[in-house]
Amino acid sequence: MSFVWRRLLGTVPSLIGVVVVTFLLSHALPGDPAAYFAGPAANATSIAQIRAKLGLDRSLPVQFLQYIVDLVHGNLGNSLTTGQPVLTDLIQRLPASIELTFFALAFAVVIAIPMGVWAATRPDSLADHFCRATVSVAAAFPTFFVGLLLVYVFYFLLGVAPEPVGRLNEILYTPPARVTGMYTVDSLISGDWQTFLASLAQLVLPAISLGLFALAPIARITRASMLQALGSDFTRTARAGGLPRSKILVTYAFRNALLPVSNVLGMVFSFLLGSNVLIEQVYGWQGIGAYAVTAVLASDYAAVQGFVLMMAVLYVLLNLLVDLLGTMIDPRVRFES
Amino acid sequence: MTGQLQIDRLSLVFRTRHGAVRALEDVSLSIERGEILGVVGESGSGKSVLAYAVIGLQDPAAEVLGGRILFGGLDMLAASEQARADVRGRELAMIFQSPRTALNPIRKVGRQIEDILRQHANVSSGELRRHAINALARVRIPDPERRYHAYPFELSGGMCQRVMIAMALACSPFLLIADEPTTGLDVTTQAVIMDLIRDLSRSARMSTLLITHDLGLAGEYCDRIAVMHAGHVVEVASVEKLLDHPAHPYTQQLLGATPTPQSTIEGLTAIPGQLPDLRHDLPACRFSARCARRVAACEERPLPWVSIGPDHLVRCQVPL
Ligand SMILES: Nc1ncnc2c1ncn2[C@@H]1O[C@H](COP(=O)(O)OP(=O)(O)O)[C@@H](O)[C@H]1O
Ligand SMILES: [Mg+2]
């Protein structure tokens, strides 16, 4: 347990770095926020007033301190576009993106890991080349193109997918009472199967469009680490001991391959979370990607800053999670340092 | 006379992109029940390839051109993979060089022994643990109950090799193949491990194929020794005969290069030349290019087996 605390403590420097960078970022962005807030009709005095009100006339260290104090109070400023506190917006929208990303990753894992394992057991065979080609092609198509194509085929032509109107067709269903903010989870908690299935159906196409992109890195790392594990001395020992193929593949090779795979999964997850902007646009998904795009287009500084800060914090936390997962997989990690 | 293991005229090549590597040619050997047979030769002479062929773990690029390997009654080369897997770990076991990497790094050593027991021994799951601890105790690992829970990285190299031996002997095999089991371990540990292997083979009447590049080590622990050079077995004899009256010039040079308690650094001689490239066309006697006693007859095929005494065979036209 003390290990967990140590790792948790270890994230503190990265978090401090994140805060400093987001603070500096807001000052590096082009444009004068005070002028922007004041609006087109403002003159020099009203801009100066607003600058003073925003605290932008003070020295950088003082502003930084103020920023820290605000952060500690959970104050990320107000969004210009929504008029709400940025924190409220983010909390509102983050679960939608996390849910989508999670399902995309689950889709990718279910396909790519067996593929990688399969390819590794017959390297340089036709099957191996086929797997590699498939995942490369899947990654080569632009995400939004795949998104549109899937909508066209499965909604418009075949009619098997629901209308791409976001997380839930709210004409037919009411969103479940909010607990986690993820519709599939919340509908399960409230025992509403209809809504659960409906929100699941809404997730299928966007999750696949997003997940296709993740197939290649996951399949590749699985194949590589499985090849290494299968060629290792301890696999040879297991074979010399006459253990069955399935046991060698799972208990000996796969578990050892899992550590690099879990590291890549963490990276892929945060990458997907940050890159599902286009998918959210195509599917009308009310997630943070769509929020960030709107904020950037509207020069909504506080929102952009809040978004960047949240993504960075999530990234740090995700890394922590992957680390902790690693210690469960590999006892050697527990004893390091 | 049927030995525990009988290898008859085994020839094996590796098909590689750079040509065929003729790793074994006409290799014949046999091991009696309870005997310790040493296979000695410089690195690259084909000892490991031979061991892997016996246990059926050769590289996919390996192709057996001819010969037979009889283990018990089983023709290992003709048997199905299923039949061979069934023999491995139960009747035929193997331990390796670098014991630390030979064990699964993320599995408790006790569990790894249990994996073998579960596969081959008629042990109920409730009894597995006790048997695994017994196996650890048998290789004289102190505090086996605690060591059962250890991971390989928590153990020293010598301790890992003991675990490997415990694993190999868990099902009381008829034959143990030990491929350089002490290379990389310090001298004290080496002696402990070798004593352990010898004691356990003696007490269980188990045959042992001990592979080593160290003729001194083989002389100390083996009953008989086979000397290998470039994929050929060039001489087989009991330890006494081989050490006192080597008949093959290569054996003699190996002896000259092996330190003994009496020898000085100056007294040691290096073996001239190097192993031939096994991808090229090779002469009948693969040692002839390095041999001072070479005569015209050395070119003649086939290379003869010359018997120069009971149980003393040498593959040389002009033995010493
Ligand atoms: N998988 C392989 N492919 C090609 N050549 C191999 C392979 N394994 C071994 N060899 C060759 O076979 C010869 C004997 O190797 P080996 O049995 O490992 O020697 P040692 O006596 O040191 O154990 C060497 O020339 C080596 O290069
Ligand atoms: Mg070797």
XYZ file of C-alpha atoms and ligand atoms in Angstrom:
685
model
C 0.000 0.000 0.000
C 2.836 2.377 0.788
C 3.808 1.796 -2.807
C 0.585 3.423 -3.977
C 1.280 6.439 -1.811
C 4.772 6.739 -3.149
C 3.513 6.673 -6.713
C 0.809 9.161 -5.851
C 3.419 11.447 -4.357
C 5.482 10.953 -7.474
C 2.777 12.588 -9.574
C 3.076 15.847 -7.637
C 5.984 17.260 -9.667
C 4.218 16.493 -12.943
C 1.058 18.147 -11.653
C 2.987 21.256 -10.656
C 4.534 21.301 -14.114
C 1.117 21.004 -15.686
C -0.226 23.943 -13.713
C 2.754 26.130 -14.602
C 2.484 25.271 -18.272
C -1.247 25.937 -18.502
C -0.737 29.242 -16.751
C 2.027 30.280 -19.127
C -0.011 28.993 -22.049
C -2.767 31.457 -21.366
C -0.189 34.216 -21.572
C 1.397 32.860 -24.686
C -1.835 32.698 -26.631
C -2.166 35.473 -29.208
C -4.649 38.262 -28.593
C -5.481 40.353 -25.561
C -8.110 38.741 -23.390
C -9.015 42.079 -21.830
C -9.728 43.589 -25.254
C -11.681 40.510 -26.138
C -13.793 40.631 -22.996
C -14.438 44.317 -23.409
C -15.984 43.752 -26.799
C -15.679 45.637 -30.087
C -17.146 48.917 -28.783
C -14.633 49.360 -25.944
C -12.126 52.160 -25.687
C -8.740 52.203 -23.986
C -10.091 53.110 -20.537
C -12.718 50.397 -20.458
C -10.114 47.851 -21.611
C -7.814 48.986 -18.817
C -10.677 48.652 -16.373
C -11.378 45.155 -17.475
C -7.710 44.335 -17.375
C -7.604 45.462 -13.766
C -10.753 43.518 -12.997
C -9.257 40.356 -14.483
C -6.066 41.006 -12.544
C -4.068 41.118 -15.777
C -2.359 44.373 -14.847
C -0.454 42.767 -12.024
C 2.973 41.147 -12.233
C 3.261 37.603 -13.539
C 4.147 36.004 -10.156
C 1.162 37.656 -8.488
C -1.079 36.484 -11.280
C 0.315 33.009 -10.911
C -0.405 33.006 -7.195
C -3.925 34.170 -7.892
C -4.251 31.360 -10.452
C -3.163 28.827 -7.837
C -5.594 30.182 -5.262
C -8.388 29.978 -7.815
C -7.419 26.431 -8.715
C -7.455 25.378 -5.100
C -10.974 26.743 -4.833
C -11.956 24.853 -7.964
C -12.366 28.092 -9.831
C -11.355 27.753 -13.452
C -13.113 30.921 -14.514
C -16.250 31.309 -16.512
C -16.764 30.262 -20.071
C -17.700 33.030 -22.489
C -19.694 30.783 -24.729
C -21.795 28.931 -22.188
C -21.747 31.554 -19.445
C -21.201 28.790 -16.910
C -18.179 28.075 -14.718
C -15.653 26.125 -16.811
C -15.410 23.461 -14.139
C -19.154 22.826 -14.337
C -18.969 22.555 -18.114
C -16.077 20.137 -17.981
C -17.643 17.932 -15.337
C -20.823 17.961 -17.368
C -19.160 16.863 -20.548
C -16.182 14.753 -19.550
C -18.153 11.560 -18.808
C -19.550 11.544 -22.359
C -16.054 11.563 -23.814
C -14.687 9.069 -21.343
C -17.537 6.714 -22.086
C -16.975 6.987 -25.817
C -13.226 6.577 -25.482
C -13.639 3.615 -23.198
C -15.874 1.801 -25.634
C -13.571 2.674 -28.526
C -10.649 1.248 -26.586
C -12.634 -1.841 -25.640
C -13.470 -2.402 -29.294
C -9.824 -1.981 -30.274
C -8.586 -4.276 -27.502
C -11.042 -7.042 -28.302
C -9.915 -7.070 -31.926
C -6.271 -6.074 -31.765
C -4.991 -8.194 -28.877
C -6.178 -11.549 -30.236
C -4.902 -10.447 -33.630
C -1.479 -9.607 -32.223
C -1.297 -12.887 -30.327
C -2.408 -14.823 -33.367
C 0.140 -13.095 -35.582
C 2.922 -13.684 -33.065
C 2.309 -17.418 -33.008
C 2.900 -17.584 -36.761
C 5.385 -14.799 -37.570
C 5.946 -13.953 -41.234
C 3.113 -16.180 -42.319
C 0.346 -15.035 -44.622
C -1.875 -14.551 -41.558
C 0.741 -12.287 -39.982
C 1.010 -10.086 -43.059
C -2.759 -10.017 -43.375
C -3.140 -8.760 -39.784
C -0.522 -6.099 -40.252
C -2.084 -4.893 -43.505
C -5.578 -4.801 -42.015
C -4.699 -2.678 -39.014
C -2.536 -0.346 -41.075
C -5.351 0.270 -43.528
C -7.768 0.831 -40.651
C -5.447 3.458 -39.207
C -4.793 5.085 -42.570
C -8.348 6.317 -43.175
C -9.141 9.730 -41.732
C -11.340 9.335 -38.669
C -14.097 11.654 -39.798
C -14.257 9.879 -43.153
C -14.729 6.529 -41.445
C -17.312 8.144 -39.183
C -19.316 9.476 -42.088
C -18.949 6.251 -44.058
C -20.262 4.164 -41.174
C -23.216 6.487 -40.700
C -23.957 6.341 -44.422
C -23.809 2.562 -44.619
C -25.298 1.463 -41.307
C -27.806 4.219 -40.666
C -28.759 5.533 -44.095
C -28.434 2.463 -46.322
C -28.991 -0.483 -44.008
C -30.940 1.202 -41.262
C -29.442 -1.012 -38.552
C -27.806 1.811 -36.581
C -29.758 4.485 -34.714
C -29.835 8.043 -35.889
C -26.500 9.789 -35.061
C -28.034 12.366 -32.766
C -25.587 12.119 -29.918
C -25.618 10.059 -26.797
C -29.309 9.284 -26.683
C -32.274 10.002 -28.882
C -33.972 12.241 -26.364
C -37.255 12.242 -28.256
C -37.648 8.549 -27.440
C -35.720 8.206 -24.199
C -34.980 10.281 -21.137
C -31.400 10.344 -19.919
C -30.917 8.360 -16.694
C -30.502 10.108 -13.359
C -26.954 11.378 -13.187
C -24.555 9.396 -11.020
C -21.392 8.954 -13.051
C -22.558 10.944 -16.060
C -22.019 7.950 -18.287
C -25.369 6.956 -19.742
C -24.672 3.241 -19.987
C -23.547 3.045 -16.377
C -26.233 5.334 -15.000
C -29.035 3.527 -16.808
C -27.758 0.255 -15.380
C -27.671 1.776 -11.904
C -31.274 2.890 -12.236
C -32.152 -0.493 -13.745
C -33.479 1.026 -16.958
C -32.683 -1.588 -19.584
C -34.390 0.249 -22.419
C -32.232 3.317 -21.960
C -29.156 1.188 -21.442
C -29.617 -0.577 -24.760
C -30.477 2.661 -26.520
C -27.382 4.448 -25.265
C -25.285 1.399 -26.071
C -26.644 1.414 -29.618
C -25.730 5.089 -29.952
C -22.176 4.240 -28.876
C -21.481 1.497 -31.410
C -20.664 3.500 -34.524
C -18.693 6.326 -32.913
C -16.769 3.842 -30.787
C -15.827 1.808 -33.849
C -14.850 4.892 -35.863
C -12.624 6.046 -33.049
C -11.320 2.599 -32.130
C -10.213 1.659 -35.648
C -7.443 4.113 -35.171
C -6.157 2.304 -32.095
C -6.018 -1.128 -33.689
C -2.595 -0.651 -35.214
C -0.585 0.385 -32.141
C -2.226 -2.220 -29.908
C -1.890 -5.067 -32.403
C 1.710 -4.111 -33.077
C 2.829 -3.969 -29.460
C 0.959 -7.181 -28.665
C 2.630 -8.971 -31.540
C 6.076 -7.644 -30.661
C 5.889 -8.401 -26.962
C 4.326 -11.818 -27.572
C 7.114 -12.651 -30.009
C 9.648 -11.659 -27.419
C 7.944 -13.665 -24.692
C 7.528 -16.705 -26.924
C 11.196 -16.605 -27.841
C 12.335 -16.214 -24.243
C 14.214 -18.667 -22.104
C 11.302 -19.213 -19.739
C 9.001 -20.216 -22.579
C 11.652 -22.717 -23.624
C 11.662 -24.038 -20.053
C 7.889 -24.389 -20.133
C 8.086 -26.294 -23.389
C 10.861 -28.491 -22.050
C 8.525 -29.241 -19.155
C 5.900 -30.486 -21.585
C 3.297 -27.901 -20.573
C 0.320 -27.669 -22.922
C 0.381 -25.052 -25.627
C -2.515 -23.092 -24.165
C -0.790 -22.847 -20.790
C 2.454 -21.695 -22.385
C 0.628 -19.143 -24.484
C -1.445 -17.664 -21.677
C 0.297 -18.148 -18.351
C 3.841 -17.897 -19.615
C 3.925 -15.770 -22.754
C 0.836 -13.556 -22.604
C 1.108 -12.496 -18.993
C 4.657 -11.427 -19.603
C 3.638 -9.563 -22.736
C 0.929 -7.755 -20.818
C 3.196 -5.171 -19.206
C 4.248 -3.384 -22.417
C 0.717 -3.808 -23.725
C -0.814 -2.098 -20.700
C 1.633 0.793 -21.066
C 0.571 1.296 -24.654
C -3.092 1.001 -23.704
C -2.700 3.905 -21.313
C -1.091 6.014 -23.998
C -3.702 5.069 -26.582
C -6.507 5.905 -24.168
C -5.313 9.414 -23.505
C -4.568 9.878 -27.182
C -8.093 8.830 -28.117
C -9.590 11.017 -25.427
C -7.802 14.020 -26.840
C -8.418 13.182 -30.462
C -12.104 12.343 -30.582
C -12.959 15.909 -31.579
C -13.928 14.968 -35.128
C -15.933 11.959 -34.087
C -17.858 14.056 -31.599
C -18.691 16.495 -34.378
C -19.820 13.771 -36.783
C -22.028 12.044 -34.244
C -23.303 15.099 -32.416
C -21.628 13.817 -29.256
C -21.737 16.356 -26.428
C -18.235 15.642 -25.175
C -15.195 17.677 -24.232
C -13.742 17.477 -27.727
C -16.640 19.389 -29.162
C -16.443 21.787 -26.200
C -12.755 22.471 -26.774
C -13.261 23.173 -30.482
C -16.014 25.664 -29.771
C -13.875 27.306 -27.107
C -10.862 27.667 -29.367
C -12.936 29.079 -32.218
C -14.509 31.619 -29.853
C -11.168 32.515 -28.192
C -12.740 31.402 -24.933
C -9.524 31.499 -22.912
C -10.764 30.208 -19.600
C -12.429 27.245 -21.299
C -9.349 26.378 -23.346
C -7.126 26.700 -20.319
C -9.456 24.534 -18.258
C -9.595 21.945 -20.995
C -5.834 21.735 -21.318
C -5.393 21.544 -17.560
C -7.961 18.787 -17.251
C -6.454 16.751 -20.069
C -3.004 17.046 -18.544
C -4.245 16.019 -15.112
C -6.125 13.104 -16.634
C -2.979 12.085 -18.431
C -0.989 12.093 -15.207
C -3.690 10.114 -13.384
C -3.938 7.638 -16.228
C -0.216 7.072 -16.075
C -0.538 6.440 -12.379
C -3.260 3.898 -13.068
C -1.103 2.154 -15.662
C 1.771 2.101 -13.198
C -0.402 0.523 -10.539
C -1.672 -2.004 -13.071
C 1.941 -2.768 -13.918
C 2.698 -3.629 -10.318
C -0.154 -6.091 -10.344
C 1.203 -7.724 -13.476
C 4.884 -7.683 -12.664
C 6.156 -8.262 -9.104
C 9.552 -6.825 -10.042
C 8.080 -3.359 -10.421
C 6.842 -3.436 -6.824
C 10.356 -3.817 -5.536
C 11.949 -1.191 -7.710
C 13.322 2.052 -6.293
C 22.135 -53.684 -25.140
C 19.570 -50.928 -25.269
C 20.427 -47.746 -23.431
C 18.090 -45.271 -21.886
C 18.829 -43.012 -24.777
C 20.205 -44.124 -28.088
C 21.176 -41.717 -30.826
C 21.979 -43.365 -34.169
C 23.748 -41.539 -36.971
C 21.856 -38.331 -36.445
C 22.380 -35.651 -39.077
C 20.755 -32.251 -38.816
C 21.021 -29.039 -40.816
C 19.623 -25.559 -40.342
C 18.141 -24.061 -43.473
C 19.069 -20.402 -43.307
C 19.087 -17.574 -45.793
C 22.850 -17.822 -45.966
C 22.834 -21.504 -46.780
C 22.526 -24.782 -44.942
C 24.363 -25.015 -41.615
C 25.456 -28.632 -41.182
C 25.201 -28.567 -37.421
C 25.233 -32.331 -36.750
C 26.573 -35.141 -38.919
C 26.438 -38.844 -38.152
C 26.214 -38.347 -34.425
C 25.860 -41.589 -32.478
C 25.715 -41.846 -28.708
C 24.039 -43.906 -26.081
C 23.433 -43.511 -22.369
C 22.869 -46.358 -19.967
C 20.488 -46.269 -17.085
C 21.980 -44.294 -14.186
C 24.950 -43.142 -16.163
C 26.318 -39.612 -16.403
C 27.548 -38.936 -19.901
C 29.457 -35.762 -20.596
C 29.357 -34.044 -23.961
C 32.340 -31.751 -24.281
C 33.539 -29.405 -26.991
C 34.271 -25.798 -27.780
C 31.436 -23.390 -28.055
C 29.747 -23.827 -31.432
C 30.500 -27.513 -31.763
C 26.830 -28.520 -31.740
C 26.250 -29.626 -28.149
C 23.116 -27.586 -27.607
C 21.742 -28.468 -31.014
C 22.114 -32.117 -30.067
C 20.357 -31.587 -26.745
C 17.448 -29.729 -28.326
C 17.090 -32.418 -30.965
C 16.820 -35.053 -28.248
C 14.127 -33.231 -26.335
C 12.388 -32.167 -29.525
C 12.704 -28.414 -29.099
C 14.841 -27.661 -32.118
C 14.469 -24.445 -34.033
C 11.856 -24.536 -36.824
C 14.708 -23.990 -39.281
C 16.239 -27.330 -38.260
C 15.811 -30.298 -40.558
C 16.785 -33.825 -39.619
C 18.437 -35.428 -42.601
C 18.747 -38.880 -41.137
C 19.234 -40.993 -38.072
C 17.173 -41.993 -35.086
C 16.750 -40.956 -31.498
C 15.350 -43.692 -29.305
C 14.303 -42.728 -25.824
C 13.032 -45.656 -23.793
C 11.091 -47.359 -26.536
C 9.970 -44.144 -28.181
C 11.310 -43.026 -31.542
C 11.498 -39.310 -30.727
C 11.826 -38.144 -34.313
C 8.900 -40.176 -35.609
C 6.618 -39.620 -32.616
C 3.788 -37.113 -32.714
C 4.285 -33.754 -31.032
C 1.648 -34.834 -28.520
C 3.593 -37.967 -27.614
C 6.779 -35.966 -27.248
C 5.161 -33.282 -25.099
C 3.887 -36.032 -22.887
C 7.396 -37.376 -22.375
C 8.936 -33.956 -21.778
C 8.932 -32.940 -18.165
C 7.847 -36.403 -17.068
C 10.427 -38.893 -18.369
C 12.832 -36.498 -19.994
C 13.786 -33.211 -18.393
C 16.194 -30.442 -19.212
C 17.945 -27.629 -17.409
C 19.719 -24.730 -19.028
C 22.412 -22.146 -18.811
C 21.434 -18.784 -17.236
C 18.867 -20.118 -14.762
C 17.635 -16.637 -13.908
C 16.167 -16.032 -17.337
C 15.077 -19.653 -17.672
C 12.417 -19.137 -15.018
C 9.235 -17.178 -15.630
C 10.053 -13.795 -14.040
C 6.510 -12.986 -12.932
C 5.455 -16.328 -11.490
C 6.316 -17.636 -8.043
C 8.845 -20.435 -8.338
C 6.605 -22.751 -6.358
C 3.819 -22.208 -8.856
C 6.142 -22.999 -11.720
C 6.962 -26.338 -10.149
C 3.266 -26.939 -9.617
C 2.629 -26.313 -13.312
C 4.849 -29.268 -14.135
C 3.349 -31.474 -11.435
C -0.193 -30.664 -12.471
C 0.620 -31.583 -16.030
C 2.403 -34.874 -15.436
C 2.101 -36.196 -11.926
C -0.935 -37.837 -10.488
C -1.269 -35.283 -7.722
C -4.541 -33.785 -6.507
C -4.719 -30.008 -6.495
C -4.775 -29.968 -2.704
C -1.493 -31.872 -2.616
C 0.290 -29.825 -5.296
C 1.713 -27.330 -2.880
C 3.157 -29.958 -0.545
C 4.772 -31.732 -3.489
C 6.254 -28.520 -4.808
C 7.744 -27.729 -1.401
C 9.111 -31.266 -1.215
C 10.720 -30.787 -4.609
C 12.383 -27.619 -3.330
C 13.541 -29.388 -0.203
C 15.022 -32.203 -2.246
C 17.440 -29.826 -3.971
C 18.471 -28.637 -0.492
C 16.951 -25.192 -0.730
C 16.875 -23.843 2.810
C 13.468 -22.826 4.107
C 11.494 -24.237 1.155
C 8.110 -23.097 2.508
C 9.227 -19.515 2.212
C 11.086 -20.002 -1.062
C 7.940 -21.434 -2.576
C 6.610 -17.866 -2.647
C 9.761 -16.290 -4.071
C 10.011 -14.790 -7.523
C 13.123 -15.595 -9.570
C 14.487 -12.052 -9.230
C 14.557 -12.492 -5.457
C 16.887 -15.493 -5.721
C 20.569 -15.805 -6.595
C 21.682 -17.526 -9.777
C 22.663 -20.651 -7.908
C 19.341 -20.707 -6.097
C 17.513 -20.316 -9.406
C 19.434 -23.243 -10.844
C 18.372 -25.319 -7.848
C 14.793 -24.369 -8.549
C 15.316 -25.420 -12.165
C 16.654 -28.761 -10.972
C 13.751 -29.141 -8.577
C 11.405 -28.500 -11.478
C 13.227 -30.895 -13.771
C 13.269 -33.654 -11.176
C 9.767 -33.042 -9.854
C 8.374 -35.972 -11.825
C 11.436 -38.232 -11.366
C 12.509 -38.375 -15.023
C 14.612 -41.191 -16.503
C 16.932 -38.791 -18.245
C 18.121 -35.311 -17.337
C 19.752 -33.142 -19.965
C 21.848 -30.407 -18.398
C 23.104 -27.858 -20.924
C 25.977 -25.919 -19.357
C 24.142 -25.891 -16.008
C 26.907 -24.066 -14.161
C 28.280 -21.737 -16.809
C 27.968 -18.237 -15.427
C 27.859 -19.325 -11.798
C 30.762 -18.754 -9.459
C 33.097 -21.635 -8.680
C 31.690 -22.468 -5.247
C 28.124 -22.477 -6.482
C 29.236 -24.507 -9.478
C 30.551 -27.250 -7.207
C 27.394 -27.224 -5.098
C 25.145 -27.511 -8.139
C 27.254 -30.233 -9.733
C 27.360 -32.248 -6.501
C 23.605 -31.910 -6.316
C 23.095 -33.146 -9.871
C 25.435 -36.075 -9.281
C 23.888 -37.090 -5.961
C 20.359 -36.905 -7.290
C 21.154 -38.870 -10.435
C 22.900 -41.527 -8.394
C 20.137 -41.866 -5.839
C 17.370 -41.969 -8.436
C 19.270 -44.127 -10.965
C 18.588 -41.372 -13.405
C 20.661 -40.981 -16.548
C 22.246 -37.600 -17.140
C 23.516 -35.963 -20.269
C 25.865 -33.278 -19.027
C 26.810 -30.736 -21.644
C 29.783 -28.539 -20.912
C 32.685 -26.836 -22.617
C 34.782 -27.595 -19.533
C 36.598 -30.879 -19.869
C 37.846 -30.579 -16.301
C 34.292 -30.398 -14.984
C 33.203 -33.342 -17.128
C 36.189 -35.354 -15.929
C 35.204 -34.775 -12.355
C 31.522 -35.647 -12.569
C 30.959 -38.001 -15.515
C 31.231 -41.735 -16.089
C 31.860 -41.413 -19.781
C 32.673 -38.508 -22.045
C 31.861 -37.808 -25.686
C 33.965 -35.149 -27.357
C 32.296 -33.077 -30.061
C 33.923 -30.978 -32.726
C 32.085 -29.064 -35.468
C 29.016 -31.283 -35.399
C 30.900 -34.572 -35.157
C 31.326 -36.788 -32.141
C 35.041 -37.448 -32.486
C 35.724 -39.623 -29.459
C 33.773 -41.514 -26.811
C 35.347 -43.266 -23.863
C 35.176 -43.732 -20.137
C 36.537 -40.807 -18.196
C 39.746 -42.559 -17.193
C 40.620 -43.659 -20.698
C 39.731 -40.370 -22.260
C 41.764 -38.316 -19.810
C 44.742 -40.668 -19.611
C 44.863 -41.976 -23.155
C 43.104 -39.623 -25.514
C 43.032 -41.090 -29.004
C 41.825 -38.136 -31.035
C 44.182 -35.222 -31.628
C 41.375 -32.791 -30.777
C 40.795 -34.453 -27.407
C 44.467 -34.182 -26.720
C 44.462 -30.496 -27.529
C 41.385 -29.953 -25.378
C 43.197 -31.623 -22.506
C 46.196 -29.409 -23.092
C 43.944 -26.378 -22.882
C 42.216 -27.495 -19.670
C 43.629 -26.195 -16.415
C 44.331 -28.796 -13.728
C 45.551 -28.290 -10.170
C 49.046 -29.162 -11.371
C 49.148 -27.027 -14.507
C 50.606 -23.558 -14.799
C 49.467 -20.816 -17.131
C 52.526 -21.437 -19.303
C 51.723 -25.114 -19.444
C 48.339 -24.477 -21.005
C 48.148 -24.477 -24.768
C 45.489 -22.896 -26.905
C 43.879 -24.994 -29.621
C 45.205 -23.749 -32.960
C 42.810 -22.560 -35.648
C 39.079 -22.295 -35.248
C 35.952 -24.278 -35.951
C 35.248 -24.539 -39.694
C 32.296 -22.623 -41.111
C 29.536 -25.207 -41.150
C 27.878 -23.626 -44.172
C 30.704 -24.456 -46.536
C 31.671 -27.769 -48.084
C 33.395 -29.646 -45.325
C 36.089 -32.285 -45.497
C 35.368 -35.817 -44.309
C 37.175 -35.057 -41.077
C 36.114 -31.610 -39.956
C 39.173 -31.333 -37.731
C 41.724 -32.000 -40.507
C 42.398 -28.314 -41.214
C 43.508 -27.826 -37.590
C 45.312 -31.144 -37.275
C 49.065 -31.647 -37.258
C 48.744 -35.382 -37.927
C 46.806 -34.960 -41.159
C 47.508 -37.577 -43.832
C 46.059 -38.243 -47.272
C 43.652 -40.819 -45.870
C 41.900 -38.075 -43.884
C 40.130 -37.068 -47.112
C 38.450 -40.455 -47.464
C 34.762 -40.816 -46.842
C 33.159 -42.035 -44.784
C 35.009 -41.003 -41.684
C 35.511 -44.306 -39.849
C 34.624 -45.225 -36.289
C 37.766 -46.836 -34.918
C 37.519 -49.013 -31.846
C 40.740 -48.851 -29.894
C 39.644 -50.739 -26.829
C 36.511 -51.834 -25.080
C 34.129 -48.890 -24.978
C 36.619 -46.554 -26.548
C 35.711 -45.249 -29.998
C 37.399 -42.568 -32.040
C 36.723 -41.085 -35.430
C 40.217 -40.690 -36.787
C 42.290 -42.338 -39.518
C 45.478 -41.952 -37.488
C 44.511 -42.080 -33.803
C 47.130 -41.424 -31.163
N 18.742 -21.834 -35.116
C 19.907 -21.938 -35.739
N 20.043 -21.554 -37.029
C 21.224 -21.653 -37.661
N 22.330 -22.129 -37.118
C 22.281 -22.543 -35.844
C 21.070 -22.466 -35.079
N 21.299 -22.936 -33.830
C 22.606 -23.298 -33.822
N 23.194 -23.055 -35.017
C 24.590 -23.351 -35.381
O 24.888 -24.660 -34.989
C 26.208 -24.723 -34.489
C 26.227 -25.377 -33.131
O 25.635 -24.522 -32.174
P 25.423 -24.946 -30.649
O 24.860 -26.300 -30.578
O 24.639 -23.875 -30.006
O 26.884 -24.925 -30.074
P 27.347 -25.276 -28.579
O 28.210 -26.478 -28.700
O 28.139 -24.102 -28.136
O 26.138 -25.501 -27.752
C 26.767 -23.331 -34.492
O 27.581 -23.180 -35.644
C 25.550 -22.466 -34.606
O 25.846 -21.321 -35.330
Mg 25.407 -24.348 -26.112
